[in-house]
PDB file of C-alpha atoms and ligand atoms in Angstrom:
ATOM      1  CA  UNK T 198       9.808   4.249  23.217  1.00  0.00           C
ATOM      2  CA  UNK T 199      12.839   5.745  21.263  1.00  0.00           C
ATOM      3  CA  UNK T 200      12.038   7.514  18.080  1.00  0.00           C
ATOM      4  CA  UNK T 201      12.240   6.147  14.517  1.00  0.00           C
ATOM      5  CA  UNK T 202      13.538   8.275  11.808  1.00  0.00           C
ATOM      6  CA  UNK T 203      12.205   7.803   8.168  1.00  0.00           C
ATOM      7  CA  UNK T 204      15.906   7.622   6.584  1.00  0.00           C
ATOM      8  CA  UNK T 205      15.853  10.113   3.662  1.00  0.00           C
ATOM      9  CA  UNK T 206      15.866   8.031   0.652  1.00  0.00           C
ATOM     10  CA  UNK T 207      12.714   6.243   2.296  1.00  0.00           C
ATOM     11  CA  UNK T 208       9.674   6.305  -0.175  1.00  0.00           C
ATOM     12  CA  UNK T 209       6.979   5.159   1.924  1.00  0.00           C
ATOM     13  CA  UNK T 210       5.534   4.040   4.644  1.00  0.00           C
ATOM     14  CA  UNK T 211       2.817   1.164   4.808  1.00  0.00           C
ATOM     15  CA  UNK T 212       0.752   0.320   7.301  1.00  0.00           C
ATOM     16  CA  UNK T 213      -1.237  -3.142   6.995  1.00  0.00           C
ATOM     17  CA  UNK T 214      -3.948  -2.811  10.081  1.00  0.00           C
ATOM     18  CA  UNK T 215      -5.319  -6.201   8.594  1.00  0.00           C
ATOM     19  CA  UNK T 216      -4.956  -8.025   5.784  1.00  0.00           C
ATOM     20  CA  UNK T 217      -8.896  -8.854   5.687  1.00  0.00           C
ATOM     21  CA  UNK T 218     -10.884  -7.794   3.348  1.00  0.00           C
ATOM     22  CA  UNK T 219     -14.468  -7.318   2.793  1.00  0.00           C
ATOM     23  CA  UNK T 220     -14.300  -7.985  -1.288  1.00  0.00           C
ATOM     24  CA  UNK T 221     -12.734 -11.404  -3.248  1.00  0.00           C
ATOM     25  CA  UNK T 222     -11.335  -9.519  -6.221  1.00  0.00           C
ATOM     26  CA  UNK T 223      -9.674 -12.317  -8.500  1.00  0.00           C
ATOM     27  CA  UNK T 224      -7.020 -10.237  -8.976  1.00  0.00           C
ATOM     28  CA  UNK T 225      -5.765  -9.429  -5.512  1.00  0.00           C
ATOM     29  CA  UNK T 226      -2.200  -9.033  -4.767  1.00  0.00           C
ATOM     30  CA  UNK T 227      -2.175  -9.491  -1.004  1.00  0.00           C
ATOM     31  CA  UNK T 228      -3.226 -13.465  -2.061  1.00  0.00           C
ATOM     32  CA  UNK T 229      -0.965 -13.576  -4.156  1.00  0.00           C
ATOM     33  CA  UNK T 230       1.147 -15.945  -1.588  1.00  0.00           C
ATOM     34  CA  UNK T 231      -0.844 -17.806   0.525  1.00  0.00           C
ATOM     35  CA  UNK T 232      -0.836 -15.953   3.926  1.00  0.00           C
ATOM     36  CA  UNK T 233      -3.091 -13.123   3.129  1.00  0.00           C
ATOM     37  CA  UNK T 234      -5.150 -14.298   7.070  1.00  0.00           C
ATOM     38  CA  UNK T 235      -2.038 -15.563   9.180  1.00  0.00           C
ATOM     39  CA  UNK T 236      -1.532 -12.790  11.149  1.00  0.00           C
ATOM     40  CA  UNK T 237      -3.124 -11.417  14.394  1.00  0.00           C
ATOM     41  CA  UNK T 238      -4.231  -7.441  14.567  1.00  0.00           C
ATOM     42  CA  UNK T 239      -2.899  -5.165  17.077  1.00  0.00           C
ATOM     43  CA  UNK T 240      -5.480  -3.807  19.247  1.00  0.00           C
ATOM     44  CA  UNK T 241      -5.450   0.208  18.761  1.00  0.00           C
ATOM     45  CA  UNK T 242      -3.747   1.192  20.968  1.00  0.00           C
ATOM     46  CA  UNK T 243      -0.766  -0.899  20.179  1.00  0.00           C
ATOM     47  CA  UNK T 244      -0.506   0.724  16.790  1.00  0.00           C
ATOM     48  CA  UNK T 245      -0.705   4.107  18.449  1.00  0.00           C
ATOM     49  CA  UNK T 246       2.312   3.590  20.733  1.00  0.00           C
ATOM     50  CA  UNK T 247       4.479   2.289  17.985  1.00  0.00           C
ATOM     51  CA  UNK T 248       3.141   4.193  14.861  1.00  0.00           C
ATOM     52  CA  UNK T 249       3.544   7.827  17.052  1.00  0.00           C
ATOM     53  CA  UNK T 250       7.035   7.171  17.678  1.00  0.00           C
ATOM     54  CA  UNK T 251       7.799   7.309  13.896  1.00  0.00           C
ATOM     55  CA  UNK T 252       9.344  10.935  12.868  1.00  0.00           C
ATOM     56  CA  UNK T 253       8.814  11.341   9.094  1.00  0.00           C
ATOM     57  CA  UNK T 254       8.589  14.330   7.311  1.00  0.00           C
ATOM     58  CA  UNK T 255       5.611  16.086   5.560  1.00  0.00           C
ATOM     59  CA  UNK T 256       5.920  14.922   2.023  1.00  0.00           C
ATOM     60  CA  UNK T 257       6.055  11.267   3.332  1.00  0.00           C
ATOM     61  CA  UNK T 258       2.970  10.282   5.017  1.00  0.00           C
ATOM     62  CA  UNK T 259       1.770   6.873   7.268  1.00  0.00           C
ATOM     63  CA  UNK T 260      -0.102   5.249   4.349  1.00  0.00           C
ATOM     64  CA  UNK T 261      -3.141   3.263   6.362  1.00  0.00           C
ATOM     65  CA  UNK T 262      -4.159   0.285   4.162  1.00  0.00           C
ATOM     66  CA  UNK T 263      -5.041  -3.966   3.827  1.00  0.00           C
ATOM     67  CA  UNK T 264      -6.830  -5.917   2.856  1.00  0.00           C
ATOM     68  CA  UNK T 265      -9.303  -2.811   3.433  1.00  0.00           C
ATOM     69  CA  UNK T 266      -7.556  -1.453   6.792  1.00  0.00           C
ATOM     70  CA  UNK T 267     -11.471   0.013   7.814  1.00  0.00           C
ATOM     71  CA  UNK T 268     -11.869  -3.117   9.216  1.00  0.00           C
ATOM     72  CA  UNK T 269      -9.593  -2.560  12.014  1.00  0.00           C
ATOM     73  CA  UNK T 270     -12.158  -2.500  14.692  1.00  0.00           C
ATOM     74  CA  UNK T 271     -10.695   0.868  16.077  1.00  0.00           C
ATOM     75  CA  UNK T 272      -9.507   2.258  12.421  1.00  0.00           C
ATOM     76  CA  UNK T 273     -11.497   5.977  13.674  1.00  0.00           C
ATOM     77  CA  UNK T 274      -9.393   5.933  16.736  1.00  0.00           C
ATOM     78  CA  UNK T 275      -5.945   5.105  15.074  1.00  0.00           C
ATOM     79  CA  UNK T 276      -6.506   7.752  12.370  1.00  0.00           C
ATOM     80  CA  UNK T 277      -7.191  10.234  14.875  1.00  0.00           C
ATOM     81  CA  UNK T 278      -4.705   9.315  17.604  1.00  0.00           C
ATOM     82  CA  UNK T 279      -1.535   9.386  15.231  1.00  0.00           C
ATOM     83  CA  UNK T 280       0.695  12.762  16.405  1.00  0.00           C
ATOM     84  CA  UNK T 281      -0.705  15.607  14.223  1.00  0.00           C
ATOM     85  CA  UNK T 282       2.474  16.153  12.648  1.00  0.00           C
ATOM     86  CA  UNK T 283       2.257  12.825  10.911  1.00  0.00           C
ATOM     87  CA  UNK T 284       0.588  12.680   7.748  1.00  0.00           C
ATOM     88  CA  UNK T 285      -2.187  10.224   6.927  1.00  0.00           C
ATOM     89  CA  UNK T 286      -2.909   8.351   3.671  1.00  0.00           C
ATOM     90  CA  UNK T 287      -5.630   5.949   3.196  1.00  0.00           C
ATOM     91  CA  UNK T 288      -6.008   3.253   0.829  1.00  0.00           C
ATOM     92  CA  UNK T 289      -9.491   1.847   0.732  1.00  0.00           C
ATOM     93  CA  UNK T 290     -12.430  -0.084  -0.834  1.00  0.00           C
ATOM     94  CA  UNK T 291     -14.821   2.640   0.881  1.00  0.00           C
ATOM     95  CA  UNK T 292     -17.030   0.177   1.958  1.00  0.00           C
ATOM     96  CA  UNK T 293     -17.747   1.133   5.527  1.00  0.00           C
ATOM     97  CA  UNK T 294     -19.764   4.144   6.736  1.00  0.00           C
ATOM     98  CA  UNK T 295     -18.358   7.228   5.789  1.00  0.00           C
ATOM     99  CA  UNK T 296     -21.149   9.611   7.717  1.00  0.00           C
ATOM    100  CA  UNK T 297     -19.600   7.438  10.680  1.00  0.00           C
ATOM    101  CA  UNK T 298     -16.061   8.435   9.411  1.00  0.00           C
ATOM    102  CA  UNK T 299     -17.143  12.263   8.743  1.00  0.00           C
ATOM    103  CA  UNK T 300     -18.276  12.472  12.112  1.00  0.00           C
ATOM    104  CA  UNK T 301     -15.300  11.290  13.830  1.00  0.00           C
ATOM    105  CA  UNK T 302     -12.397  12.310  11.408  1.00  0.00           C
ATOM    106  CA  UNK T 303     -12.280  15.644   9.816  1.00  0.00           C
ATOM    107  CA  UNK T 304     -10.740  16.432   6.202  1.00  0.00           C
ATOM    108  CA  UNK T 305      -7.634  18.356   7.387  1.00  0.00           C
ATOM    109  CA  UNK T 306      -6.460  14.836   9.486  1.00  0.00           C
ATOM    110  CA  UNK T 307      -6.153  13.490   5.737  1.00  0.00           C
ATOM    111  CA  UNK T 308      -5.178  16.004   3.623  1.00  0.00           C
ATOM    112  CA  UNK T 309      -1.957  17.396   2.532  1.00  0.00           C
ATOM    113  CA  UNK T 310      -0.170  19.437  -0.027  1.00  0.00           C
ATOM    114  CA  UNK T 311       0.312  16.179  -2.915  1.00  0.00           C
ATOM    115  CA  UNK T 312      -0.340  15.637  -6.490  1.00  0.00           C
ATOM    116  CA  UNK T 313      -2.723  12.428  -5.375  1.00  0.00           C
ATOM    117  CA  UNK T 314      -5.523  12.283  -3.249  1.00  0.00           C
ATOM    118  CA  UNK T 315      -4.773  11.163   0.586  1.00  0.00           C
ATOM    119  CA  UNK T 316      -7.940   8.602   0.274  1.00  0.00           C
ATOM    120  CA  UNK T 317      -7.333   6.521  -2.302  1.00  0.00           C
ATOM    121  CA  UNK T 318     -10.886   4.523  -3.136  1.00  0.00           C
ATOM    122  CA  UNK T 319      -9.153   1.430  -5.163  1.00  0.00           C
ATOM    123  CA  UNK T 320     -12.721   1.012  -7.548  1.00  0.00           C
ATOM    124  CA  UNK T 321     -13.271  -2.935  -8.485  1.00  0.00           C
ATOM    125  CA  UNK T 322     -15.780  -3.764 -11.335  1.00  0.00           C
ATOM    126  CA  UNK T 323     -17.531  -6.959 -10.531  1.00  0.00           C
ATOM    127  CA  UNK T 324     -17.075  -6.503  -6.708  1.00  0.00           C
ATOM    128  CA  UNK T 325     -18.445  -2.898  -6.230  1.00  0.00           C
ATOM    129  CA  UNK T 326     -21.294  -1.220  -7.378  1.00  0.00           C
ATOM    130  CA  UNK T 327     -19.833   2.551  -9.535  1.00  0.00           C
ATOM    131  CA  UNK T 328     -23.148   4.313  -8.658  1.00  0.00           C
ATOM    132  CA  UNK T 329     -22.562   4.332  -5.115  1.00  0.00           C
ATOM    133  CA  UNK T 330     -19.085   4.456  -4.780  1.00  0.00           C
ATOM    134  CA  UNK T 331     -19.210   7.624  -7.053  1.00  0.00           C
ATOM    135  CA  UNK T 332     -21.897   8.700  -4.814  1.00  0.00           C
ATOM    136  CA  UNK T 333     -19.906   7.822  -1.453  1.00  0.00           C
ATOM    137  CA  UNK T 334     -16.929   9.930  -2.897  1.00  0.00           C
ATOM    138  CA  UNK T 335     -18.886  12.648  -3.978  1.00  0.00           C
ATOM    139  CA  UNK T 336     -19.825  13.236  -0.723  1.00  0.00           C
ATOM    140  CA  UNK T 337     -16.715  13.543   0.706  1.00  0.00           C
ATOM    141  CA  UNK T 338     -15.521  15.420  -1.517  1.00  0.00           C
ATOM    142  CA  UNK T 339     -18.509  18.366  -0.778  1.00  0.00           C
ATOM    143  CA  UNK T 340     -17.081  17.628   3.113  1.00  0.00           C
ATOM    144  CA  UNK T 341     -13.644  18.973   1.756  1.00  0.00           C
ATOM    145  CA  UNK T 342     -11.837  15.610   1.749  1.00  0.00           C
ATOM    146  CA  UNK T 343      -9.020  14.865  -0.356  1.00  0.00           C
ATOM    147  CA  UNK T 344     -10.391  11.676  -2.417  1.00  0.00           C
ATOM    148  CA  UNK T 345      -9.872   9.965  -5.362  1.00  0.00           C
ATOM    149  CA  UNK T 346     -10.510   6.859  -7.207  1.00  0.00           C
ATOM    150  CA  UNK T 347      -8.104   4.570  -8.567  1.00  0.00           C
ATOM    151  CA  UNK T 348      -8.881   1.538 -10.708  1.00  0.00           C
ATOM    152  CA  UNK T 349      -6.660  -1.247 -11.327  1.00  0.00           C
ATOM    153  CA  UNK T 350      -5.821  -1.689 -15.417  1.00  0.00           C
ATOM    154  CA  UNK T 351      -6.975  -5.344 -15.895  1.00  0.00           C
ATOM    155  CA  UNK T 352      -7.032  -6.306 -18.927  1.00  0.00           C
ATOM    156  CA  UNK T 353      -9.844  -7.878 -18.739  1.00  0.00           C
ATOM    157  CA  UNK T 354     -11.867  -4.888 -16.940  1.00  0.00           C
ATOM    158  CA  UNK T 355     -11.398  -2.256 -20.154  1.00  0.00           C
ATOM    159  CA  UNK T 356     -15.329  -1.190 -20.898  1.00  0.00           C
ATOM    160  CA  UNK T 357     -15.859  -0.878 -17.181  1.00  0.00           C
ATOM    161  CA  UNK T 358     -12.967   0.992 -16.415  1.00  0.00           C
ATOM    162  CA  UNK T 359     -14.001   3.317 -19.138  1.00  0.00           C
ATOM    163  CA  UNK T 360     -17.074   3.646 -17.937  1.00  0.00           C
ATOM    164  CA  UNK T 361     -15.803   4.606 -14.160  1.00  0.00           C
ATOM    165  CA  UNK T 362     -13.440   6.785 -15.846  1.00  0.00           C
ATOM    166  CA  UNK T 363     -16.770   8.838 -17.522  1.00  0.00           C
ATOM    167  CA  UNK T 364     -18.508   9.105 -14.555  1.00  0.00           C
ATOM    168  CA  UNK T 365     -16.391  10.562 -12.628  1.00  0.00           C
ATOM    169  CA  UNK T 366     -14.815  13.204 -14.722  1.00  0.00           C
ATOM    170  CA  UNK T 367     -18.412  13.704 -15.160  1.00  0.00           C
ATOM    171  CA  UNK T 368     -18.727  14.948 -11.634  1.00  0.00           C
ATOM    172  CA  UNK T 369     -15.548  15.908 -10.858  1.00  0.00           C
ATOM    173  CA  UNK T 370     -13.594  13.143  -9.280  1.00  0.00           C
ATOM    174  CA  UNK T 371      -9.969  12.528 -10.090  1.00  0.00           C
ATOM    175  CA  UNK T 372     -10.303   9.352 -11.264  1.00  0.00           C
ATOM    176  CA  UNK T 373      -6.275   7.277 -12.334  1.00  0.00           C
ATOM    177  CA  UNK T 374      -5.380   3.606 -12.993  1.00  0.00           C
ATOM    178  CA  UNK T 375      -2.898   1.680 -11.482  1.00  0.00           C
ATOM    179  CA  UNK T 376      -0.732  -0.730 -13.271  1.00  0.00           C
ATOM    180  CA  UNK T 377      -2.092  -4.262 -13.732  1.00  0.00           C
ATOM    181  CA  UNK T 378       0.786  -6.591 -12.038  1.00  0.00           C
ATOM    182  CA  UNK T 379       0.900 -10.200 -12.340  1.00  0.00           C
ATOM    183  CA  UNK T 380      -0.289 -13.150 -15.111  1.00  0.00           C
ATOM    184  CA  UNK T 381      -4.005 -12.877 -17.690  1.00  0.00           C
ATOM    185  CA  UNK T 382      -4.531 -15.421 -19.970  1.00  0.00           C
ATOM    186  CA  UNK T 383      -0.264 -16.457 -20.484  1.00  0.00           C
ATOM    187  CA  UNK T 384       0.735 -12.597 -20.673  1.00  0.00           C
ATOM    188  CA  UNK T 385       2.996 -11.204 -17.710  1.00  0.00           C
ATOM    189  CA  UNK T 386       2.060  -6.950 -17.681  1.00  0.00           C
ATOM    190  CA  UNK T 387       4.378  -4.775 -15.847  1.00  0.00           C
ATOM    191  CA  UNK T 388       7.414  -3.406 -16.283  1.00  0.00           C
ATOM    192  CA  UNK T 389      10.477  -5.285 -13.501  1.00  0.00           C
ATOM    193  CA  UNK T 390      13.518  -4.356 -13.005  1.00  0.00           C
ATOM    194  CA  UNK T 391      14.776  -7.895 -11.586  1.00  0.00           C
ATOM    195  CA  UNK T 392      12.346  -9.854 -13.422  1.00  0.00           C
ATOM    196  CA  UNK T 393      14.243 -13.201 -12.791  1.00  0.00           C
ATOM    197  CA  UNK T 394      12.161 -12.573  -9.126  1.00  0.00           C
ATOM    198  CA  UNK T 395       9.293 -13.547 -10.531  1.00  0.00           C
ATOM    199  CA  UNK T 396       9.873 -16.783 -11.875  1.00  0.00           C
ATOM    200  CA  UNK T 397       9.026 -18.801  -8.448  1.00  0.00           C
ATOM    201  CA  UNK T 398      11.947 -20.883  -8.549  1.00  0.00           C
ATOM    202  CA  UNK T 399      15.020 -20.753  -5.888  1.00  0.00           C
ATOM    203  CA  UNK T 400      18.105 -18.469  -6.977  1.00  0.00           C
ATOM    204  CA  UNK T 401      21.507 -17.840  -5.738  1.00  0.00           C
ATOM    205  CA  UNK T 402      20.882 -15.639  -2.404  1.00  0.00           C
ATOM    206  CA  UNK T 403      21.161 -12.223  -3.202  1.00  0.00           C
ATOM    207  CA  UNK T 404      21.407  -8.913  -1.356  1.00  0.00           C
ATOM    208  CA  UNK T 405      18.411  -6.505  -1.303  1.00  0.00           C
ATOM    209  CA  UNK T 406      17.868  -3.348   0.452  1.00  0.00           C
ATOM    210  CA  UNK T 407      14.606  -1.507   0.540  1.00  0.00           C
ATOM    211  CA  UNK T 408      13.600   2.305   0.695  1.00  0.00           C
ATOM    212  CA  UNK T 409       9.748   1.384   2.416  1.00  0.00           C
ATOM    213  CA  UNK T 410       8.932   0.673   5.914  1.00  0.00           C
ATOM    214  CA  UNK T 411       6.620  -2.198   5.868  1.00  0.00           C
ATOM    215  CA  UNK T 412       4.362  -2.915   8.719  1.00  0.00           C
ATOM    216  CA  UNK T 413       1.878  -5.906   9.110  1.00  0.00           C
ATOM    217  CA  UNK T 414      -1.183  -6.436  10.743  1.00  0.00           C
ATOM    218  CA  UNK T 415       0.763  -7.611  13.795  1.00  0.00           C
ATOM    219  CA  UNK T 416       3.218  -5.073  13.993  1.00  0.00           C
ATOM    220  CA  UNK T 417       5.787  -6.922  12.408  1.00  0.00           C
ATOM    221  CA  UNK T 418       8.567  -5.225  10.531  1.00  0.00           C
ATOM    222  CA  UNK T 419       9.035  -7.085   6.347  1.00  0.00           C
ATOM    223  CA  UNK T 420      11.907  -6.443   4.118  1.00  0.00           C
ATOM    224  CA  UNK T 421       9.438  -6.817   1.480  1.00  0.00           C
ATOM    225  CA  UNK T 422       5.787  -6.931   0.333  1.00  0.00           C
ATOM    226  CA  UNK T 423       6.833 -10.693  -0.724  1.00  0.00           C
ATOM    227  CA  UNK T 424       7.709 -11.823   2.950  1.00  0.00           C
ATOM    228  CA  UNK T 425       4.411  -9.860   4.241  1.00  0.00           C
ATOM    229  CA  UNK T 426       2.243 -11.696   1.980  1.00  0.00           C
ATOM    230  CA  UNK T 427       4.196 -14.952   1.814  1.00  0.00           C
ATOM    231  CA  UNK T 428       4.390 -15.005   5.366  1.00  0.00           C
ATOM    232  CA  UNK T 429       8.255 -15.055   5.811  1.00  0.00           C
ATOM    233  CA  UNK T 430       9.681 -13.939   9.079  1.00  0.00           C
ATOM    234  CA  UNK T 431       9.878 -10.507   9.755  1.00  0.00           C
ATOM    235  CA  UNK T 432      13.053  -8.158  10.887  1.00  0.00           C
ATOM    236  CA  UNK T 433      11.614  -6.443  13.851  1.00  0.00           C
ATOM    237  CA  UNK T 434       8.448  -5.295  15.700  1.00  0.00           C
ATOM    238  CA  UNK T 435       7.403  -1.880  15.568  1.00  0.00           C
ATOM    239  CA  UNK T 436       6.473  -1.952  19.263  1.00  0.00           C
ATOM    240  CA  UNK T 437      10.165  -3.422  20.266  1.00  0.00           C
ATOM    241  CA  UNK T 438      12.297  -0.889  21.596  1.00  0.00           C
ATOM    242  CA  UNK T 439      15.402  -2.474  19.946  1.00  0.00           C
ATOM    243  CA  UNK T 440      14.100  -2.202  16.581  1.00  0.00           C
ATOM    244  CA  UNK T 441      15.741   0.746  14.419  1.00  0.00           C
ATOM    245  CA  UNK T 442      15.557   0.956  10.944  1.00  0.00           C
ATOM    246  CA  UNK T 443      18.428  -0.452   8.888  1.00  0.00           C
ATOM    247  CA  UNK T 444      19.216   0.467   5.594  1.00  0.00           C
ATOM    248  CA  UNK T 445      21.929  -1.940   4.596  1.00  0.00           C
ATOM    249  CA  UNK T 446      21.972  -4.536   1.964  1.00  0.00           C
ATOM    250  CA  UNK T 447      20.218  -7.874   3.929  1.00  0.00           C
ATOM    251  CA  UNK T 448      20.780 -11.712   2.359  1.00  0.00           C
ATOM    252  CA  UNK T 449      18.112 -13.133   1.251  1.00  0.00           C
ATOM    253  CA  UNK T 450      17.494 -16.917  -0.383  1.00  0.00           C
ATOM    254  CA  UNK T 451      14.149 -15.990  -1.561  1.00  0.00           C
ATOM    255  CA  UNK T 452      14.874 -14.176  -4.973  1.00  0.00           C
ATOM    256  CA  UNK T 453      12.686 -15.861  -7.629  1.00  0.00           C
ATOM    257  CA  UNK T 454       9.580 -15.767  -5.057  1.00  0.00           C
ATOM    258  CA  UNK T 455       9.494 -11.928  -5.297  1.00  0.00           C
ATOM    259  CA  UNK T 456       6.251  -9.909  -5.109  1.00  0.00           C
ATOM    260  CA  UNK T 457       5.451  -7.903  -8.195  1.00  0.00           C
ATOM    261  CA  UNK T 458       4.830  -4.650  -5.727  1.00  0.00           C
ATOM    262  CA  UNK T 459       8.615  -5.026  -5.023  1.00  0.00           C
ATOM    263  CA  UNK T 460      10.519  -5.437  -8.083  1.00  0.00           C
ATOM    264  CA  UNK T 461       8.119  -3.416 -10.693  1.00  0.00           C
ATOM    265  CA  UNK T 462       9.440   0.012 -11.788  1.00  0.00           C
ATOM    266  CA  UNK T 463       7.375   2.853 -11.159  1.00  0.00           C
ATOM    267  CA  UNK T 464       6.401   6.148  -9.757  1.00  0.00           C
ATOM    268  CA  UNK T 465       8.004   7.338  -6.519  1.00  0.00           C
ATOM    269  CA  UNK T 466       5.946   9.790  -4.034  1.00  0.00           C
ATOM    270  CA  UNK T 467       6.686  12.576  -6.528  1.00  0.00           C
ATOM    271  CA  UNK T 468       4.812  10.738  -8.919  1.00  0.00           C
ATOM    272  CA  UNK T 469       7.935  10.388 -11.166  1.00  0.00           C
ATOM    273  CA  UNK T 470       8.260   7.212 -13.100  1.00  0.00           C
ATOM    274  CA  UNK T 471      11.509   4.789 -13.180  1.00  0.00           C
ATOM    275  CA  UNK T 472      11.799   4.277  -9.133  1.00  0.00           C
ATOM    276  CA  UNK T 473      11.851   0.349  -7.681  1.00  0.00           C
ATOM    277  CA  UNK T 474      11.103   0.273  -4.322  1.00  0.00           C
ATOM    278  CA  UNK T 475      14.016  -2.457  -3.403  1.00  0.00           C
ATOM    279  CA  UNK T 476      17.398  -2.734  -4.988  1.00  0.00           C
ATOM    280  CA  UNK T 477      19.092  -6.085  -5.611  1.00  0.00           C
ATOM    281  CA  UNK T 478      22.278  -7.052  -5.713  1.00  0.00           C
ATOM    282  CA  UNK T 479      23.606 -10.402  -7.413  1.00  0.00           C
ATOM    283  CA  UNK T 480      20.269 -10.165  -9.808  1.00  0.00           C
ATOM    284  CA  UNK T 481      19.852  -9.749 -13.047  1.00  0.00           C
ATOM    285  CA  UNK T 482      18.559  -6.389 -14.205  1.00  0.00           C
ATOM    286  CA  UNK T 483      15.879  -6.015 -17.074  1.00  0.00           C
ATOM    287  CA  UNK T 484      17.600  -5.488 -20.802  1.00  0.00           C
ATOM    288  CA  UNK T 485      21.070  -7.244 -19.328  1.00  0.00           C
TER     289      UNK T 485
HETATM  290  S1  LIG Y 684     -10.520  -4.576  -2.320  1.00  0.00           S
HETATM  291 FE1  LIG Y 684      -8.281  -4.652  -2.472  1.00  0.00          FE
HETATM  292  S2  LIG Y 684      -7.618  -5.936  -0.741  1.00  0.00           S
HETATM  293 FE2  LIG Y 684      -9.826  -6.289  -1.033  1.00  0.00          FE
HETATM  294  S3  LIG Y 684      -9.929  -8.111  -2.356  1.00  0.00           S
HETATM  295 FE3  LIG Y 684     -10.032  -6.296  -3.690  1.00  0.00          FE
HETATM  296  S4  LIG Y 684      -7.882  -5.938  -4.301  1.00  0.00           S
HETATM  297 FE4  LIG Y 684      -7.851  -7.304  -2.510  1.00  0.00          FE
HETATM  298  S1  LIG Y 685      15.110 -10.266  -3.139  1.00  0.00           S
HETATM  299 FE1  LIG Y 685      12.870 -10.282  -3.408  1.00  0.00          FE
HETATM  300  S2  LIG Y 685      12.105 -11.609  -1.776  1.00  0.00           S
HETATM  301 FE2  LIG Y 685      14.212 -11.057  -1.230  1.00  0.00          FE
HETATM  302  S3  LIG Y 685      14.004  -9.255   0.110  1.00  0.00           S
HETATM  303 FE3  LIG Y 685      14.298  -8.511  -1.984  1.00  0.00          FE
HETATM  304  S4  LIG Y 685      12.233  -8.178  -2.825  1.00  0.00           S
HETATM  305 FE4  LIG Y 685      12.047  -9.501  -0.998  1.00  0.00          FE
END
């Protein structure tokens, strides 16, 4: 298959091997629409023959994640077939068996010169036990991988998250939050640029344009984390040899049924704060 360039302005890349997941946290965004389980996995080796003919550049790495993307039945043998000049990231719940993972994957296939960790354990009070996850991390980490833990600020999850945020400094782990997005108890929290997109109610079309490639569990290209998750058609099919990456303003009649991910301002891959990952035309801007 022909290549496919990253275009420069491109932030990231996500890859959604499944949208299952092994946890129910109340607070998931992937159910935030209602077609978190509607779409069929690529075997392996699919996502091998389209993911290796992506040409991206070292700073901007394949980010593997779900749902908890470890449930890809072969998850080892996608992270270890990608071209070695394509950097991995992983974003997990760590809940499979990382001796398993040590033994097949070793640290320098996820690692890379970036003020974050390349595995990203997202910690969830109420659905996963600290002890051991600190434990599972801290083991990796004597292995030499590049891991981290990141807890979502819920407002309702404060003590706890202090609490995972003692232990482990205590040991060493680089422990950071990530912005709470979405509704508790009649408050909205995050900061939107277009927050008109959130209101679920139809708008004028608009045009939006995107600087992420967004890949589902079938292979399926989305303008958006809203279509993904909403399950609204996709633009192309990673595997298709036609499909080329477009970066041109695209109508779309869904404005107002936005997904937070898309519309909230925040840091880009440099970790500097005031990047969107979609820009809107037609839509009313925050403060106008
Ligand atoms: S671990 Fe992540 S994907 Fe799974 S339910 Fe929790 S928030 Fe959702
Ligand atoms: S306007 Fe909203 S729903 Fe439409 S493509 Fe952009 S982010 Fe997605």
């Amino acid at each position: 298959m022909n290549a496919l360039t990253i275009p420069e302005d491109y932030n990231y890349i996500a890859v959604f091997l499944t949208l299952g997941c092994n946890l129910r946290c109340p607070f998931c965004i992937n159910r935030y629409g209602d077609a978190d389980q509607r779409y069929p996995m690529m075997s392996g080796d699919q996502w091998l023959a389209g993911l290796n003919r992506i040409v991206s550049r070292p700073n901007l790495p394949i980010t593997l994640q779900g749902g908890e993307p470890s449930l890809h039945p072969d998850f080892f043998s996608i992270v270890n077939g990608l071209r070695s000049d394509l950097r991995i990231d992983i974003l997990t719940n760590l809940q499979f068996d990382i001796e398993a993972f040590m033994a097949s994957v070793p640290p320098e296939r996820v690692s890379r010169d970036a003020p974050y960790a390349s595995i990203r354990v997202s910690y969830h009070p109420g659905e996963m036990a600290l002890e051991a996850t600190v434990a599972k991390v801290s083991r990796m980490l004597e292995r030499g991988y590049s891991i981290g833990v990141w807890a979502v600020d819920h407002p309702g999850n404060g003590p706890a998250i202090d609490e995972a945020r003692r232990v482990c400094t205590e040991r060493g782990i680089d422990f950071r939050l990530k912005e709470f997005l979405g509704d508790h108890e009649g408050r909205l929290y995050g900061s939107y640029k277009y927050p008109d997109g959130l209101s679920r109610r139809q708008h004028p079309s608009v045009d939006c344009r995107t600087t992420e490639l967004i890949v589902g569990p079938s292979g399926d290209i989305f303008r958006c984390h809203g279509d993904l998750y909403e399950g609204r058609p996709g633009i192309g099919h990673l595997c298709h040899e036609d499909f080329d990456i477009d970066t041109d303003f695209r109508p779309c009649t869904s404005f107002g049924f936005c997904n937070p991910c898309d519309i909230k301002i925040k840091t880009n891959r440099f970790q500097q704060f005031g990047h969107t990952s979609v820009d809107i035309r037609g839509a009313r801007e925050a403060g106008a």
